[in-house]
Tab-separated table of C-alpha atoms in Angstrom:
chain	number	residue	atom	x	y	z
B	429	MET	CA	-53.786	57.821	34.036
B	430	ILE	CA	-51.476	55.698	36.107
B	431	ARG	CA	-47.979	56.939	35.970
B	432	ALA	CA	-45.290	54.227	35.991
B	433	ARG	CA	-42.906	54.311	38.870
B	434	PRO	CA	-39.543	55.502	37.612
B	435	ARG	CA	-36.722	52.979	37.800
B	436	HIS	CA	-33.752	54.041	39.768
B	437	THR	CA	-30.486	54.017	37.890
B	438	LEU	CA	-27.854	52.353	40.023
B	439	ASN	CA	-24.311	53.466	40.113
B	440	PRO	CA	-22.085	50.778	38.602
B	441	ILE	CA	-20.095	50.702	41.819
B	442	GLN	CA	-23.265	49.731	43.715
B	443	LEU	CA	-23.663	46.655	41.513
B	444	LYS	CA	-20.496	45.115	42.861
B	445	ARG	CA	-21.045	42.435	45.457
B	446	SER	CA	-18.983	42.504	48.576
B	447	PHE	CA	-16.981	39.330	49.083
B	448	SER	CA	-14.865	38.385	52.039
B	449	SER	CA	-11.242	39.112	51.315
B	450	THR	CA	-9.089	35.989	51.054
B	451	SER	CA	-5.487	35.484	50.100
B	452	VAL	CA	-4.738	34.681	46.495
B	453	ARG	CA	-4.176	30.929	46.173
B	454	LEU	CA	-4.434	28.195	43.574
B	455	ILE	CA	-1.369	29.515	41.789
B	456	ILE	CA	1.201	27.067	40.460
B	457	ARG	CA	3.769	28.589	38.146
B	458	ASP	CA	6.348	26.991	35.899
B	459	ILE	CA	10.029	27.250	36.814
B	460	SER	CA	10.721	28.837	33.432
B	461	ASP	CA	9.521	32.085	35.044
B	462	LEU	CA	12.364	31.964	37.580
B	463	PRO	CA	15.737	33.679	37.172
B	464	GLU	CA	18.825	31.638	36.398
B	465	LYS	CA	20.485	29.872	39.312
B	466	ILE	CA	23.153	31.390	41.530
B	467	GLN	CA	26.232	29.169	41.705
B	468	PRO	CA	28.024	29.050	45.071
B	469	THR	CA	31.723	28.435	45.562
B	470	TYR	CA	33.289	25.715	47.704
B	471	GLN	CA	36.487	26.714	49.458
B	472	GLU	CA	38.958	24.602	51.388
B	473	THR	CA	39.238	25.004	55.148
B	474	ARG	CA	42.245	24.575	57.408
B	475	ASN	CA	42.535	21.347	59.414
B	476	ASN	CA	39.321	20.061	57.899
B	477	ASP	CA	38.566	17.856	54.911
B	478	LEU	CA	35.201	19.523	54.432
B	479	LEU	CA	34.609	22.515	52.187
B	480	SER	CA	33.170	25.900	53.115
B	481	LEU	CA	30.042	27.136	51.301
B	482	HIS	CA	30.105	30.700	49.935
B	483	TRP	CA	27.215	32.405	48.116
B	484	PRO	CA	28.087	35.381	45.900
B	485	SER	CA	24.556	36.691	46.518
B	486	PRO	CA	21.502	35.405	48.416
B	487	PRO	CA	20.009	32.212	46.936
B	488	ARG	CA	16.619	32.780	45.312
B	489	ASN	CA	15.277	29.439	44.061
B	490	ILE	CA	15.001	26.519	46.474
B	491	LEU	CA	13.763	23.033	45.572
B	492	LEU	CA	11.937	21.271	48.421
B	493	LEU	CA	11.210	17.529	48.533
B	494	LYS	CA	9.435	15.471	51.177
B	495	LYS	CA	8.749	11.854	51.975
B	496	ASP	CA	5.381	10.855	50.518
B	497	HIS	CA	2.383	9.416	52.373
B	498	GLU	CA	3.517	10.616	55.811
B	499	PRO	CA	1.071	13.101	57.419
B	500	GLY	CA	3.606	14.099	60.075
B	501	VAL	CA	6.230	14.916	57.455
B	502	THR	CA	3.683	16.866	55.400
B	503	GLU	CA	2.732	18.982	58.418
B	504	SER	CA	6.382	19.795	59.101
B	505	PHE	CA	6.905	20.434	55.393
B	506	LEU	CA	4.161	23.087	55.341
B	507	SER	CA	5.602	24.698	58.474
B	508	TYR	CA	9.012	24.778	56.801
B	509	ILE	CA	7.627	26.443	53.663
B	510	ARG	CA	5.764	29.086	55.693
B	511	HIS	CA	8.907	29.888	57.670
B	512	LEU	CA	10.991	30.301	54.518
B	513	HIS	CA	8.365	32.495	52.858
B	514	SER	CA	7.931	34.769	55.875
B	515	SER	CA	11.594	35.076	56.880
B	516	TYR	CA	13.422	34.990	53.540
B	517	SER	CA	11.187	36.800	51.082
B	518	PRO	CA	11.541	36.986	48.129
B	519	LEU	CA	12.446	33.279	48.032
B	520	SER	CA	10.859	31.126	45.320
B	521	ILE	CA	9.720	27.668	46.415
B	522	ILE	CA	9.954	24.844	43.848
B	523	LEU	CA	7.975	21.663	44.534
B	524	GLU	CA	7.572	18.353	42.749
B	525	PRO	CA	4.489	18.346	40.494
B	526	HIS	CA	2.399	15.988	42.644
B	527	VAL	CA	3.384	17.816	45.844
B	528	ALA	CA	2.510	21.210	44.337
B	529	ALA	CA	-0.917	19.895	43.334
B	530	GLU	CA	-1.426	18.467	46.816
B	531	LEU	CA	-0.323	21.400	48.953
B	532	HIS	CA	-0.748	24.651	47.009
B	533	GLU	CA	-4.242	25.217	48.432
B	534	SER	CA	-2.755	25.183	51.936
B	535	LEU	CA	-0.404	28.055	51.097
B	536	ASP	CA	-1.129	31.751	50.647
B	537	HIS	CA	1.574	32.357	48.056
B	538	PRO	CA	2.483	30.946	44.642
B	539	VAL	CA	4.738	27.915	44.271
B	540	PHE	CA	6.735	26.740	41.271
B	541	THR	CA	7.021	23.340	39.667
B	542	TYR	CA	8.198	21.643	36.481
B	543	SER	CA	6.568	19.497	33.820
B	544	LYS	CA	4.950	16.408	35.301
B	545	ASP	CA	5.492	14.284	32.216
B	546	ALA	CA	9.197	15.094	32.037
B	547	ALA	CA	10.065	14.252	35.613
B	548	GLN	CA	8.053	11.382	37.039
B	549	LEU	CA	9.917	9.910	39.944
B	550	PRO	CA	9.371	6.805	42.045
B	551	SER	CA	8.308	6.974	45.656
B	552	SER	CA	11.266	6.560	47.969
B	553	THR	CA	11.222	3.245	49.788
B	554	GLY	CA	14.741	3.245	51.171
B	555	ARG	CA	18.319	3.284	50.023
B	556	ASP	CA	18.449	-0.336	48.854
B	557	SER	CA	15.153	-0.476	46.930
B	558	THR	CA	15.385	-1.892	43.411
B	559	SER	CA	11.725	-2.593	42.695
B	560	THR	CA	10.961	0.769	41.120
B	561	ILE	CA	9.160	1.063	37.802
B	562	ALA	CA	11.130	2.662	34.998
B	563	ARG	CA	10.852	6.447	35.053
B	564	THR	CA	12.706	9.464	33.664
B	565	PRO	CA	14.240	11.020	36.790
B	566	HIS	CA	15.224	14.464	35.601
B	567	HIS	CA	14.046	17.675	34.081
B	568	THR	CA	16.138	19.743	31.731
B	569	SER	CA	15.224	23.078	33.373
B	570	LEU	CA	16.040	22.139	36.972
B	571	PRO	CA	19.859	22.288	36.754
B	572	ALA	CA	19.625	25.804	35.302
B	573	LYS	CA	17.177	27.137	37.916
B	574	VAL	CA	17.784	25.533	41.332
B	575	ASP	CA	20.148	27.303	43.743
B	576	LEU	CA	19.613	25.009	46.734
B	577	THR	CA	17.799	21.734	47.471
B	578	SER	CA	16.309	20.783	50.837
B	579	THR	CA	14.684	17.465	51.780
B	580	LEU	CA	12.472	16.233	54.610
B	581	GLY	CA	12.505	12.456	54.817
B	582	GLY	CA	14.928	9.554	54.839
B	583	ASP	CA	17.867	8.580	52.695
B	584	GLY	CA	15.517	7.609	49.860
B	585	THR	CA	14.314	11.211	49.644
B	586	ILE	CA	17.899	12.451	49.350
B	587	LEU	CA	18.563	9.953	46.567
B	588	ARG	CA	15.404	11.123	44.818
B	589	ALA	CA	16.676	14.688	44.982
B	590	ALA	CA	20.029	13.655	43.517
B	591	SER	CA	18.240	11.677	40.784
B	592	LEU	CA	16.667	14.888	39.507
B	593	PHE	CA	20.183	15.908	38.432
B	594	ALA	CA	21.313	12.451	37.254
B	595	HIS	CA	22.022	13.760	33.749
B	596	ALA	CA	23.472	17.115	34.856
B	597	PRO	CA	27.187	17.797	35.309
B	598	SER	CA	26.609	19.656	38.589
B	599	VAL	CA	24.246	19.353	41.554
B	600	PRO	CA	23.106	22.204	43.832
B	601	PRO	CA	23.877	21.944	47.572
B	602	ILE	CA	21.553	19.599	49.477
B	603	LEU	CA	20.303	20.422	52.988
B	604	ALA	CA	18.645	17.283	54.380
B	605	PHE	CA	16.516	16.830	57.501
B	606	SER	CA	16.136	13.277	58.772
B	607	MET	CA	12.452	12.360	59.106
B	608	GLY	CA	12.342	8.969	57.394
B	609	THR	CA	12.854	5.313	58.204
B	610	LEU	CA	16.596	5.432	57.582
B	611	GLY	CA	18.516	8.644	58.191
B	612	PHE	CA	22.165	7.797	57.694
B	613	LEU	CA	22.716	10.495	55.053
B	614	GLY	CA	20.504	13.198	56.565
B	615	GLU	CA	22.239	14.513	59.671
B	616	TRP	CA	19.990	17.432	60.634
B	617	LYS	CA	16.937	17.122	62.867
B	618	PHE	CA	13.845	19.065	61.882
B	619	HIS	CA	13.694	21.085	65.114
B	620	GLU	CA	16.975	22.647	63.942
B	621	HIS	CA	15.543	23.812	60.591
B	622	LYS	CA	15.491	27.546	61.380
B	623	ARG	CA	19.135	27.682	62.453
B	624	ALA	CA	20.246	25.224	59.774
B	625	PHE	CA	18.677	27.172	56.921
B	626	ARG	CA	19.952	30.484	58.262
B	627	GLU	CA	23.462	29.033	58.376
B	628	VAL	CA	23.199	27.903	54.748
B	629	TYR	CA	21.452	31.029	53.464
B	630	VAL	CA	24.027	33.509	54.793
B	631	SER	CA	27.076	31.286	54.327
B	632	GLY	CA	29.809	33.475	52.901
B	633	ALA	CA	27.736	36.651	53.209
B	634	GLU	CA	30.272	38.511	55.337
B	635	ALA	CA	33.061	37.948	52.827
B	636	ALA	CA	30.760	38.939	49.960
B	637	LEU	CA	29.720	42.148	51.740
B	638	GLN	CA	33.299	43.096	52.503
B	639	GLN	CA	34.282	42.536	48.898
B	640	ARG	CA	31.362	44.563	47.577
B	641	GLU	CA	31.915	47.416	49.998
B	642	GLY	CA	35.393	47.704	48.563
B	643	ASP	CA	34.002	47.486	45.036
B	644	ARG	CA	32.568	50.518	43.337
B	645	GLY	CA	30.616	48.563	40.753
B	646	VAL	CA	27.019	49.377	41.619
B	647	ALA	CA	25.676	47.626	38.519
B	648	GLN	CA	26.877	44.247	39.686
B	649	GLU	CA	25.198	44.727	43.083
B	650	SER	CA	21.789	45.427	41.603
B	651	GLU	CA	22.251	42.661	39.075
B	652	ARG	CA	23.093	39.802	41.460
B	653	GLY	CA	21.027	40.690	44.512
B	654	ASP	CA	21.451	42.594	47.759
B	655	TRP	CA	22.925	41.164	50.957
B	656	SER	CA	21.820	44.156	53.048
B	657	GLN	CA	18.464	42.529	53.858
B	658	VAL	CA	20.201	39.696	55.732
B	659	ARG	CA	22.779	41.694	57.681
B	660	GLY	CA	21.060	40.776	60.942
B	661	LYS	CA	21.314	37.070	60.149
B	662	ILE	CA	25.048	36.978	59.388
B	663	MET	CA	26.948	34.894	61.953
B	664	GLY	CA	30.588	35.563	61.056
B	665	SER	CA	33.095	34.325	58.528
B	666	GLY	CA	34.145	31.374	60.701
B	667	ARG	CA	30.638	29.934	60.755
B	668	ASN	CA	30.021	29.191	57.113
B	669	ALA	CA	28.170	26.009	56.250
B	670	ARG	CA	30.351	22.930	55.846
B	671	VAL	CA	29.976	20.826	52.716
B	672	LEU	CA	30.869	17.184	52.148
B	673	LEU	CA	31.421	16.665	48.430
B	674	ARG	CA	30.180	13.125	47.760
B	675	ASN	CA	31.440	11.617	44.526
B	676	ARG	CA	29.098	10.011	42.002
B	677	LEU	CA	29.444	7.187	39.533
B	678	LYS	CA	29.398	8.094	35.865
B	679	ALA	CA	27.895	5.366	33.694
B	680	SER	CA	26.681	4.690	30.156
B	681	ILE	CA	24.993	1.688	28.531
B	682	HIS	CA	26.106	0.449	25.107
B	683	ASN	CA	23.712	-2.167	23.752
B	684	SER	CA	25.070	-1.922	20.199
B	685	ARG	CA	28.724	-2.494	19.511
B	686	GLY	CA	30.409	0.705	18.471
B	687	GLY	CA	33.740	-0.056	16.890
B	688	GLY	CA	35.929	-0.195	19.997
B	689	GLY	CA	38.768	-2.645	20.345
B	690	GLY	CA	37.905	-6.196	21.448
B	691	GLY	CA	34.212	-5.792	20.710
B	692	LEU	CA	33.896	-2.921	23.197
B	693	PRO	CA	32.065	0.302	22.239
B	694	ASN	CA	33.749	3.678	21.935
B	695	GLU	CA	34.159	5.353	25.326
B	696	GLY	CA	32.478	8.551	24.170
B	697	SER	CA	29.297	6.868	22.941
B	698	GLY	CA	26.148	6.285	24.978
B	699	ARG	CA	24.114	8.588	27.214
B	700	THR	CA	25.766	9.495	30.514
B	701	MET	CA	24.037	8.849	33.838
B	702	HIS	CA	25.192	9.668	37.361
B	703	ALA	CA	24.593	7.679	40.546
B	704	LEU	CA	25.098	8.950	44.089
B	705	ASN	CA	24.473	5.566	45.700
B	706	GLU	CA	24.953	2.638	43.366
B	707	LEU	CA	24.415	1.085	39.986
B	708	ILE	CA	22.982	-2.462	39.999
B	709	LEU	CA	22.820	-5.203	37.383
B	710	HIS	CA	20.400	-8.007	38.316
B	711	ARG	CA	18.901	-11.052	36.616
B	712	GLY	CA	15.435	-9.969	37.737
B	713	SER	CA	12.719	-12.566	37.227
B	714	SER	CA	14.913	-14.816	35.082
B	715	PRO	CA	15.622	-18.249	36.637
B	716	HIS	CA	19.124	-18.251	35.132
B	717	LEU	CA	22.294	-16.720	36.558
B	718	ALA	CA	23.791	-13.722	34.787
B	719	HIS	CA	26.983	-14.506	32.861
B	720	LEU	CA	28.969	-11.301	33.295
B	721	THR	CA	32.422	-10.289	32.095
B	722	ILE	CA	34.337	-7.591	33.968
B	723	SER	CA	37.246	-5.658	32.461
B	724	LEU	CA	39.217	-2.717	33.823
B	725	GLY	CA	40.910	0.264	32.218
B	726	HIS	CA	40.562	2.405	29.127
B	727	SER	CA	40.517	0.968	25.617
B	728	PRO	CA	41.816	-1.599	25.292
B	729	PRO	CA	40.781	-2.685	28.812
B	730	ARG	CA	42.246	-5.643	30.631
B	731	HIS	CA	40.076	-8.649	31.415
B	732	LEU	CA	39.530	-9.101	35.170
B	733	THR	CA	37.098	-11.988	35.574
B	734	THR	CA	33.987	-13.699	34.272
B	735	THR	CA	31.354	-14.578	36.840
B	736	LEU	CA	28.017	-16.336	37.191
B	737	ALA	CA	25.896	-14.522	39.757
B	738	ASP	CA	22.501	-13.030	40.485
B	739	GLY	CA	24.005	-9.681	39.633
B	740	LEU	CA	26.627	-7.062	40.383
B	741	ILE	CA	26.711	-3.849	42.436
B	742	LEU	CA	28.960	-0.916	41.574
B	743	SER	CA	28.721	1.615	44.384
B	744	THR	CA	30.229	4.832	45.641
B	745	PRO	CA	31.531	5.251	49.211
B	746	THR	CA	28.115	6.758	49.987
B	747	GLY	CA	26.407	3.615	48.669
B	748	SER	CA	28.785	1.262	50.488
B	749	THR	CA	26.422	1.255	53.493
B	750	ALA	CA	23.353	0.338	51.406
B	751	TYR	CA	22.704	-2.703	49.161
B	752	SER	CA	26.428	-3.393	48.846
B	753	LEU	CA	26.729	-3.749	52.628
B	754	SER	CA	23.817	-6.208	52.645
B	755	SER	CA	25.662	-8.246	50.005
B	756	GLY	CA	28.856	-8.462	52.031
B	757	GLY	CA	30.638	-5.407	50.670
B	758	SER	CA	33.097	-3.217	52.560
B	759	ILE	CA	32.246	0.045	54.302
B	760	ILE	CA	34.110	3.011	52.808
B	761	HIS	CA	34.422	6.478	54.318
B	762	PRO	CA	32.758	9.095	52.036
B	763	LEU	CA	36.008	11.079	51.836
B	764	VAL	CA	37.826	8.126	50.229
B	765	ASN	CA	37.605	8.733	46.489
B	766	SER	CA	36.896	5.203	45.244
B	767	LEU	CA	34.342	2.810	43.785
B	768	LEU	CA	33.305	-0.628	45.016
B	769	ILE	CA	32.451	-3.782	43.047
B	770	THR	CA	30.290	-6.240	44.990
B	771	PRO	CA	28.879	-9.489	43.507
B	772	ILE	CA	25.319	-10.514	44.351
B	773	CYS	CA	25.224	-14.202	45.313
B	774	PRO	CA	28.076	-15.345	43.012
B	775	ARG	CA	28.384	-19.063	42.235
B	776	SER	CA	32.099	-18.909	42.999
B	777	LEU	CA	32.915	-18.127	46.620
B	778	SER	CA	36.332	-16.807	45.546
B	779	PHE	CA	34.848	-13.650	44.007
B	780	ARG	CA	35.094	-11.139	46.833
B	781	PRO	CA	34.239	-7.399	46.873
B	782	LEU	CA	36.842	-5.122	45.297
B	783	VAL	CA	37.702	-1.510	46.175
B	784	LEU	CA	39.198	0.405	43.239
B	785	PRO	CA	40.388	3.989	42.697
B	786	ALA	CA	37.574	6.247	41.534
B	787	GLY	CA	39.427	6.940	38.293
B	788	THR	CA	39.269	3.283	37.263
B	789	VAL	CA	37.041	2.555	34.262
B	790	VAL	CA	34.997	-0.630	34.733
B	791	TRP	CA	33.443	-2.458	31.770
B	792	VAL	CA	30.699	-4.995	32.516
B	793	GLY	CA	29.373	-7.083	29.632
B	794	LEU	CA	26.622	-9.703	29.342
B	795	GLU	CA	28.170	-12.675	27.554
B	796	SER	CA	26.632	-13.769	24.265
B	797	SER	CA	26.624	-17.299	25.677
B	798	SER	CA	24.359	-16.226	28.513
B	799	ARG	CA	21.011	-18.024	28.740
B	800	MET	CA	19.140	-14.753	29.226
B	801	GLU	CA	18.457	-11.981	26.713
B	802	GLY	CA	19.300	-9.187	29.100
B	803	VAL	CA	19.737	-8.075	32.705
B	804	GLU	CA	17.978	-5.309	34.583
B	805	VAL	CA	19.921	-2.113	35.313
B	806	SER	CA	18.959	0.385	38.009
B	807	VAL	CA	20.582	3.666	39.031
B	808	ASP	CA	19.911	4.731	42.619
B	809	GLY	CA	16.821	2.517	42.641
B	810	VAL	CA	15.455	3.827	39.333
B	811	ARG	CA	15.171	1.072	36.737
B	812	ILE	CA	16.566	1.917	33.311
B	813	PRO	CA	14.253	0.904	30.423
B	814	GLY	CA	15.753	-1.878	28.297
B	815	GLY	CA	18.541	-2.677	30.753
B	816	LEU	CA	21.706	-4.315	29.410
B	817	GLU	CA	21.135	-6.615	26.445
B	818	LYS	CA	23.054	-9.757	25.543
B	819	GLY	CA	26.345	-8.743	23.939
B	820	GLY	CA	26.081	-5.213	25.339
B	821	TRP	CA	28.420	-3.374	27.673
B	822	LEU	CA	28.074	-1.086	30.671
B	823	ARG	CA	30.831	1.476	31.239
B	824	VAL	CA	31.213	2.780	34.805
B	825	GLY	CA	33.759	5.089	36.403
B	826	GLY	CA	33.984	7.571	39.225
B	827	GLU	CA	32.946	11.121	38.419
B	828	GLU	CA	36.016	13.308	38.428
B	829	MET	CA	36.139	15.897	41.203
B	830	VAL	CA	38.878	18.425	40.486
B	831	LYS	CA	39.738	21.830	41.862
B	832	ALA	CA	41.057	23.793	38.909
B	833	GLU	CA	43.674	26.446	39.628
B	834	ASN	CA	42.243	28.448	36.736
B	835	PRO	CA	38.406	28.708	36.648
B	836	SER	CA	38.540	28.427	32.869
B	837	GLN	CA	39.771	24.842	33.305
B	838	CYS	CA	36.415	23.790	34.716
B	839	VAL	CA	34.531	21.289	32.610
B	840	ASP	CA	31.167	22.620	33.712
B	841	ASP	CA	30.722	26.286	32.885
B	842	SER	CA	28.079	26.655	35.611
B	843	ARG	CA	30.785	26.033	38.196
B	844	ALA	CA	33.397	28.189	36.544
B	845	GLY	CA	33.401	30.520	39.522
B	846	SER	CA	34.091	27.767	42.045
B	847	GLY	CA	36.885	25.814	40.395
B	848	TRP	CA	35.216	22.532	41.444
B	849	THR	CA	33.597	20.043	39.127
B	850	GLY	CA	31.676	16.878	39.925
B	851	GLY	CA	30.210	15.486	43.105
B	852	VAL	CA	27.098	16.117	45.188
B	853	PRO	CA	27.556	18.930	47.770
B	854	CYS	CA	25.852	17.749	50.982
B	855	ILE	CA	25.613	20.230	53.845
B	856	VAL	CA	26.684	18.462	57.014
B	857	ARG	CA	25.685	19.151	60.577
B	858	PRO	CA	28.455	20.806	62.634
B	859	ARG	CA	29.680	19.113	65.772
B	860	GLY	CA	27.752	20.075	68.863
B	861	GLY	CA	24.169	19.407	69.840
B	862	ALA	CA	21.060	21.560	69.757
B	863	ARG	CA	18.263	22.054	72.232
B	864	ALA	CA	14.627	21.386	71.444
B	865	ASP	CA	14.194	24.991	70.295
B	866	GLY	CA	16.995	24.582	67.751
B	867	GLU	CA	19.494	26.737	69.658
B	868	PRO	CA	22.960	25.216	70.055
B	869	VAL	CA	24.176	23.570	73.238
B	870	GLY	CA	27.174	25.519	74.477
B	871	GLY	CA	26.572	28.485	72.187
B	872	ASP	CA	27.376	29.211	68.571
B	873	ALA	CA	31.091	28.483	68.955
B	874	ALA	CA	30.435	24.876	69.977
B	875	PHE	CA	27.804	24.438	67.303
B	876	PHE	CA	30.122	25.540	64.502
B	877	LYS	CA	33.226	23.786	65.799
B	878	GLN	CA	35.264	22.220	63.017
B	879	GLY	CA	35.665	18.485	62.654
B	880	SER	CA	32.090	17.701	61.685
B	881	GLU	CA	33.260	14.825	59.493
B	882	ASP	CA	33.178	12.825	62.751
B	883	SER	CA	29.389	12.721	62.339
B	884	TRP	CA	29.973	9.853	59.895
B	885	VAL	CA	31.351	7.802	62.777
B	886	GLY	CA	28.300	8.513	64.909
B	887	GLY	CA	25.980	7.670	62.046
B	888	LEU	CA	27.800	4.416	61.444
B	889	ASN	CA	27.471	3.457	65.101
B	890	SER	CA	23.732	4.141	64.965
B	891	LEU	CA	23.317	2.173	61.739
B	892	LEU	CA	25.388	-0.918	62.599
B	893	LYS	CA	25.182	-0.757	66.401
B	894	PHE	CA	28.952	-0.813	66.802
B	895	ASN	CA	30.062	-1.024	70.442
B	896	TYR	CA	26.588	-2.074	71.586
B	897	PRO	CA	26.991	-4.944	74.075
B	898	MET	CA	24.278	-7.586	74.004
B	899	GLY	CA	21.356	-6.622	76.239
B	900	GLU	CA	22.821	-3.203	77.155
B	901	GLU	CA	21.494	-1.057	74.304
B	902	ASP	CA	19.424	1.150	76.601
B	903	GLU	CA	22.468	1.971	78.713
B	904	VAL	CA	24.553	2.804	75.648
B	905	ASN	CA	21.793	5.078	74.408
B	906	GLY	CA	21.874	6.895	77.734
B	907	ASP	CA	18.416	5.776	78.884
B	908	ASP	CA	17.819	7.538	82.202
B	909	SER	CA	14.207	6.455	82.568
B	910	LYS	CA	15.077	4.155	85.501
């Protein structure tokens, strides 16, 4: 009799196959999993029109945006993310949906994003682009989650970042690195990213630590975060990040008459939109000129003029160097709280650009006698579906930026701790240069010297080539190649 060979019973552990260990990837999480945002304060500084950034606790959620279709920018973008993750953990990185899908496999840690359908944005093609397809440039969860925004690209990328908060009453601070075609708004160079982010991240930390050391409330410390992990990065109370608060336009479209005096709608009706750069009305593909009526003031407004033109530009001081400048408009310093009306190819040569106080309410209507059914409307390059119809009105005014003496006076509860409402906080580059390794020329004191608003003058010279004699550009630029 042949005895069958007994089968060996294997230990369940022996059945497991050994795989090479790899980092966990392919994880994209929704921003709903993130904690609520931390709201910084903006404090006045002596002998300086800029504000000082102060965090009550370390920022946790950072939104990163980059210029699309640029391999060099993408490579720097990945390097930036890896530096933030390794040096400032736990810091949650929020990316645009298409960027998260593109890059998450190149990272060894999870990233966060928001709903793709709710926030489809156009590709940035510059500050004066108006050929964008209609999109919805915001997401309802972003304003409640984002502590800080950082961009790598040109001015179009910064505008895209601001557009994400076009329907929000407040915008998180924006740290921009110039890597695009036009970099008038983005003052930082990418080789400075380590020092720049450290400056922003620990801004106000020393004051917060001193206050908490004097406080005996341990519950608040554990609730809002711990500054002890960044003690080695703190650079002193005099070296807080400087913020330029750029004002926005506040606009609403009223295509159905709403019972206001003189055929105008009620001021409180219509959905509110915000523009950092400009708001444009244009005849589009119509062969006819737009017949526009302009009135100023609250109800009842006072008639200013009626014009036949290709369109009209209403811009902020920030947008005065974009499409408005190309149309013959004035250049306005960003610290001048105002709005600018610039006609686009008007039939009458007597209609010149107008600079008005930011508190002025401007009503623009498309006359019922116009030969077109409507005009196109775009906000920071994003076309608004439906535009302005015949007989409709567009209400535009400057967004109010007020420092309330009592925090309870703030309109936006999310900024109740700061006393400031309105505007886009842009982190500016301090005066003083930096070497190729990002370290400052002349030391920290020179790098953080006050008076950084002068960078606007330098940017203007670079943009418009002021003081550049004909044929001597290389010498002005300091070309020492000879």
